[in-house]
Short mmCIF file of C-alpha atoms in Angstrom, two decimals:
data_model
loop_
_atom_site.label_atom_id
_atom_site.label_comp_id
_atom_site.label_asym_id
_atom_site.label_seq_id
_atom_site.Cartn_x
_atom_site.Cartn_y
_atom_site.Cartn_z
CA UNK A 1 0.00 0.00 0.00
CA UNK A 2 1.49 3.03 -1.31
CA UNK A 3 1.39 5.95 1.55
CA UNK A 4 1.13 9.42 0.00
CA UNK A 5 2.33 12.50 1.48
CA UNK A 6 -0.13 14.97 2.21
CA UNK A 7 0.98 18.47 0.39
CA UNK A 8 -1.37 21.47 -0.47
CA UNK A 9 0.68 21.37 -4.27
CA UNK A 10 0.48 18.08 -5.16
CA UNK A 11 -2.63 16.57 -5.90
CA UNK A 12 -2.99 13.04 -5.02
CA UNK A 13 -5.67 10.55 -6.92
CA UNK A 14 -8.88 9.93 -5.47
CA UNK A 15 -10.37 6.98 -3.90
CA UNK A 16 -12.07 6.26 -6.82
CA UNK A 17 -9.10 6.78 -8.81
CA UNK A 18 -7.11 4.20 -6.53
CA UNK A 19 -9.70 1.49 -6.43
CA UNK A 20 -10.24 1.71 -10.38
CA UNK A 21 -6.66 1.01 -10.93
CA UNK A 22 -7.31 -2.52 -11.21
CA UNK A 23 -5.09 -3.64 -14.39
CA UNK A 24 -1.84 -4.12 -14.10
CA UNK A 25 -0.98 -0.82 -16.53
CA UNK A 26 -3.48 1.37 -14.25
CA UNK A 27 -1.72 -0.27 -11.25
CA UNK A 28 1.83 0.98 -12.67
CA UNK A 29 0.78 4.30 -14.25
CA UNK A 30 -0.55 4.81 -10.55
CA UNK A 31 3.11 3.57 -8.95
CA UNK A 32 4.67 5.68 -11.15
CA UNK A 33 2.57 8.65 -10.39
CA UNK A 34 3.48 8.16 -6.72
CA UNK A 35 7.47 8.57 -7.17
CA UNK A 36 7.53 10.98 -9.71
CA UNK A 37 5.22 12.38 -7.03
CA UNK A 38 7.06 11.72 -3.55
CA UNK A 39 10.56 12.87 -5.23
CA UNK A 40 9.24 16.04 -6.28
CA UNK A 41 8.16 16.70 -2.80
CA UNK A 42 11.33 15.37 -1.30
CA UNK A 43 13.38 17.60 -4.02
CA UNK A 44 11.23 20.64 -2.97
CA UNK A 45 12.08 20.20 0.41
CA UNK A 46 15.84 19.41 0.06
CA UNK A 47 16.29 22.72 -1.91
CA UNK A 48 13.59 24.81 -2.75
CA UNK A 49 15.60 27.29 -4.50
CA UNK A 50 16.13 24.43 -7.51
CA UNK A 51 13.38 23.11 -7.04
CA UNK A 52 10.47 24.45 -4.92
CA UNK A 53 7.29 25.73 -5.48
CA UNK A 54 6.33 29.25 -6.64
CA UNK A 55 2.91 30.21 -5.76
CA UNK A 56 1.69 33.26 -8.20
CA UNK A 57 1.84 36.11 -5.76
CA UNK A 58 5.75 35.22 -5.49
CA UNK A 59 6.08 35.42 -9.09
CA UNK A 60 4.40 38.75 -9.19
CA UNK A 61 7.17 39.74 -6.20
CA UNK A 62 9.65 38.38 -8.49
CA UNK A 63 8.28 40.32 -11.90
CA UNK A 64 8.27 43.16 -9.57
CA UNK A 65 11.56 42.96 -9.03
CA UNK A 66 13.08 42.50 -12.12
CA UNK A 67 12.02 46.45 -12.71
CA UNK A 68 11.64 47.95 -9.37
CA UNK A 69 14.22 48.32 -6.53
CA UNK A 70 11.24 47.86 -3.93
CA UNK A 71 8.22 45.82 -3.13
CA UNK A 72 6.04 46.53 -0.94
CA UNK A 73 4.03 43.06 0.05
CA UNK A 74 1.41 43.27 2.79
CA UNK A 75 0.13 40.10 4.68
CA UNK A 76 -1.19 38.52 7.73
CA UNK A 77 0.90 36.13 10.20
CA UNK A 78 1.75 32.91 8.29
CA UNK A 79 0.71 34.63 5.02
CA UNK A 80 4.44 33.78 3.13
CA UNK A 81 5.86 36.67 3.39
CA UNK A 82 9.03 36.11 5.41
CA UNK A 83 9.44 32.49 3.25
CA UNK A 84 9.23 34.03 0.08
CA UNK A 85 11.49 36.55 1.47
CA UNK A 86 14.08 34.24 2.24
CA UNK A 87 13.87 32.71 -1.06
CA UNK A 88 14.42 36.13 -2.93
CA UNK A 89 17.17 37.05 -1.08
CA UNK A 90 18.94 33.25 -1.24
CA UNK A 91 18.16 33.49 -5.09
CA UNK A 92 20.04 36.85 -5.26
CA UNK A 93 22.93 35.97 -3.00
CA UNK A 94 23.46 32.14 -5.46
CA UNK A 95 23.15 34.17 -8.83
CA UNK A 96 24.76 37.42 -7.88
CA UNK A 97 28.40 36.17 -7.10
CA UNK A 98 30.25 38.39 -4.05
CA UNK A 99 27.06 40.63 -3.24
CA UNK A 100 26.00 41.43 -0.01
CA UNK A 101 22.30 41.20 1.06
CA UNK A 102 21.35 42.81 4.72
CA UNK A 103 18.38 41.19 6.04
CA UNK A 104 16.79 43.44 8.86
CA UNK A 105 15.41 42.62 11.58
CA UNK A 106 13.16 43.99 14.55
CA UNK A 107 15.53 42.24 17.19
CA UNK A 108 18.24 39.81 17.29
CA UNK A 109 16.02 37.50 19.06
CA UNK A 110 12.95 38.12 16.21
CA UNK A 111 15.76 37.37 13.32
CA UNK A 112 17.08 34.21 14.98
CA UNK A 113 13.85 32.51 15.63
CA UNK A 114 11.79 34.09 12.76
CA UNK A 115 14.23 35.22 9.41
CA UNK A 116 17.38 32.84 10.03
CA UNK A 117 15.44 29.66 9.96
CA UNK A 118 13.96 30.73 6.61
CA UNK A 119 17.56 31.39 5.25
CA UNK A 120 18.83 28.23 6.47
CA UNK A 121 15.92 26.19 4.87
CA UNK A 122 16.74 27.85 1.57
CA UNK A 123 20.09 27.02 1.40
CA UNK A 124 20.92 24.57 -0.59
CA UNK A 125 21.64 21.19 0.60
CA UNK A 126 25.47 21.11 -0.47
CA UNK A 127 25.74 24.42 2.13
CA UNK A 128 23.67 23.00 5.02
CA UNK A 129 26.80 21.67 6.52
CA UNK A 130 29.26 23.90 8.89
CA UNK A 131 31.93 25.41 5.87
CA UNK A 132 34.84 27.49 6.63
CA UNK A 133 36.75 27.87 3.77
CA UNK A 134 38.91 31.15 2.55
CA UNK A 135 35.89 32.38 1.00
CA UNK A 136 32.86 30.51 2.18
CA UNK A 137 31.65 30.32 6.51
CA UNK A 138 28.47 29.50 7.12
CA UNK A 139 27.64 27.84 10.17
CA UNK A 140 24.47 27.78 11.58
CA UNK A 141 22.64 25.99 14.81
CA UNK A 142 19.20 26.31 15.73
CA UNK A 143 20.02 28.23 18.52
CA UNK A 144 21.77 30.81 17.70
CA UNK A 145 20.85 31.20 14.16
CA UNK A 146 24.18 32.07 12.28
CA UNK A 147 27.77 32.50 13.60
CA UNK A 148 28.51 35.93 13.82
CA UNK A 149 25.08 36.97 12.46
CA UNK A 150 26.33 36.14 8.93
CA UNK A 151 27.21 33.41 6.13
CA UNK A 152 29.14 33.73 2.93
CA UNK A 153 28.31 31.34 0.27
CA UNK A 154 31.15 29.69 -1.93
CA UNK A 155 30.92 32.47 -4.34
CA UNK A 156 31.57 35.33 -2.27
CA UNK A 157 28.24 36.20 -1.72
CA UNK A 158 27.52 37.75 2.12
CA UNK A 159 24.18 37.45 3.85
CA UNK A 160 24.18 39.80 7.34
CA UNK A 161 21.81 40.18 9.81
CA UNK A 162 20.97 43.94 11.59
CA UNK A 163 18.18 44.83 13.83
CA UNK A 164 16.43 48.12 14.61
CA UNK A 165 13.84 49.08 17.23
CA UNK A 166 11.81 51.89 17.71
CA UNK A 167 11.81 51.83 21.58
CA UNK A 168 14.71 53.34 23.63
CA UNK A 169 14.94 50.56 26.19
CA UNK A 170 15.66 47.83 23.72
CA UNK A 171 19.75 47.35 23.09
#
C-alpha cells in the first residue's frame, strides 16, 4: 500500500481513482505517479531554490523585481511573506556572485527565531553543513541562528543580519 504525502501542491488521486486502478498498466501508471510524485516533494524540500514551489503572488514579487528596486508586500501572520522573502534574497545571494544582502530585523532575538530559519531552509543542501573555507563560513545551529550573524556562500556572496527598534529601552 502506497502511503502518499499529504501536500497542499500536489494533488494526489482519489479513492475512486485508486480502487479503479485494477489492471496491471493502471496499477503501474498509478506507482509511477506516486514517485515521480514523492521525489518532487522530497526535491522541494531538500532545496527549494532548484526546485520548490512558486505560488503566483511570489512570481508577481519576483516580476516586480526585475524592474523595481522595492516591493512593498502586505500580509497577515503565516501569510508567506518572510518564506518568500528568504527565497528572494537566497536566489540573489546564489546568482549574484560576491554581493551582499542585509536582512533586517526587529531584534536579534525576532531574526534568529523568525528570518534565520527561513535562510537556512533555503540554502541549498550542499551548504547546510558547517563550511569554513577562505571564501565561504556558514555555520548555523538552531540556537543561535548564524555564527557571527552572517554566512558567505562559496561564491563570495555575504548574507548579514541587523536589527532596529523603535523603543529606547531595547539594546
Amino acid at each position: 500500500m502506497l502511503r502518499w504525502t499529504k501536500h497542499p501542491l500536489e494533488p494526489m488521486p482519489s479513492f475512486e481513482e485508486v480502487k479503479a486502478a485494477t489492471t496491471l498498466e493502471a496499477k503501474e501508471a498509478l506507482a509511477r505517479w506516486y514517485d515521480a510524485r514523492e521525489e518532487r516533494i522530497r526535491l522541494a524540500k531538500q532545496d527549494p531554490i532548484r526546485h520548490g514551489y512558486t505560488l503566483p503572488q511570489q512570481e508577481e514579487v519576483e516580476q516586480v523585481l526585475a524592474s523595481k528596486s522595492e516591493v512593498w508586500v502586505f500580509g497577515g501572520n503565516r501569510s508567506g511573506k518572510s518564506y518568500n522573502a528568504a527565497r528572494i534574497v537566497m536566489k540573489a545571494l546564489l546568482e549574484n556572485p560576491g554581493c551582499v544582502i542585509i536582512c533586517w530585523s526587529q531584534s536579534e532575538e525576532a531574526s534568529i527565531e523568525m528570518q534565520q530559519p527561513y535562510l537556512w531552509e533555503m540554502l541549498p543542501s550542499e551548504y547546510q553543513t558547517k563550511i569554513k573555507e577562505q571564501t565561504a563560513n556558514i555555520n548555523w545551529n538552531d540556537k543561535t541562528g548564524f555564527t557571527g550573524k552572517k554566512f558567505v556562500l562559496p561564491n563570495g556572496s555575504k548574507c548579514l543580519f541587523r536589527f532596529y527598534s523603535q523603543f529606547t529601552q531595547n539594546p
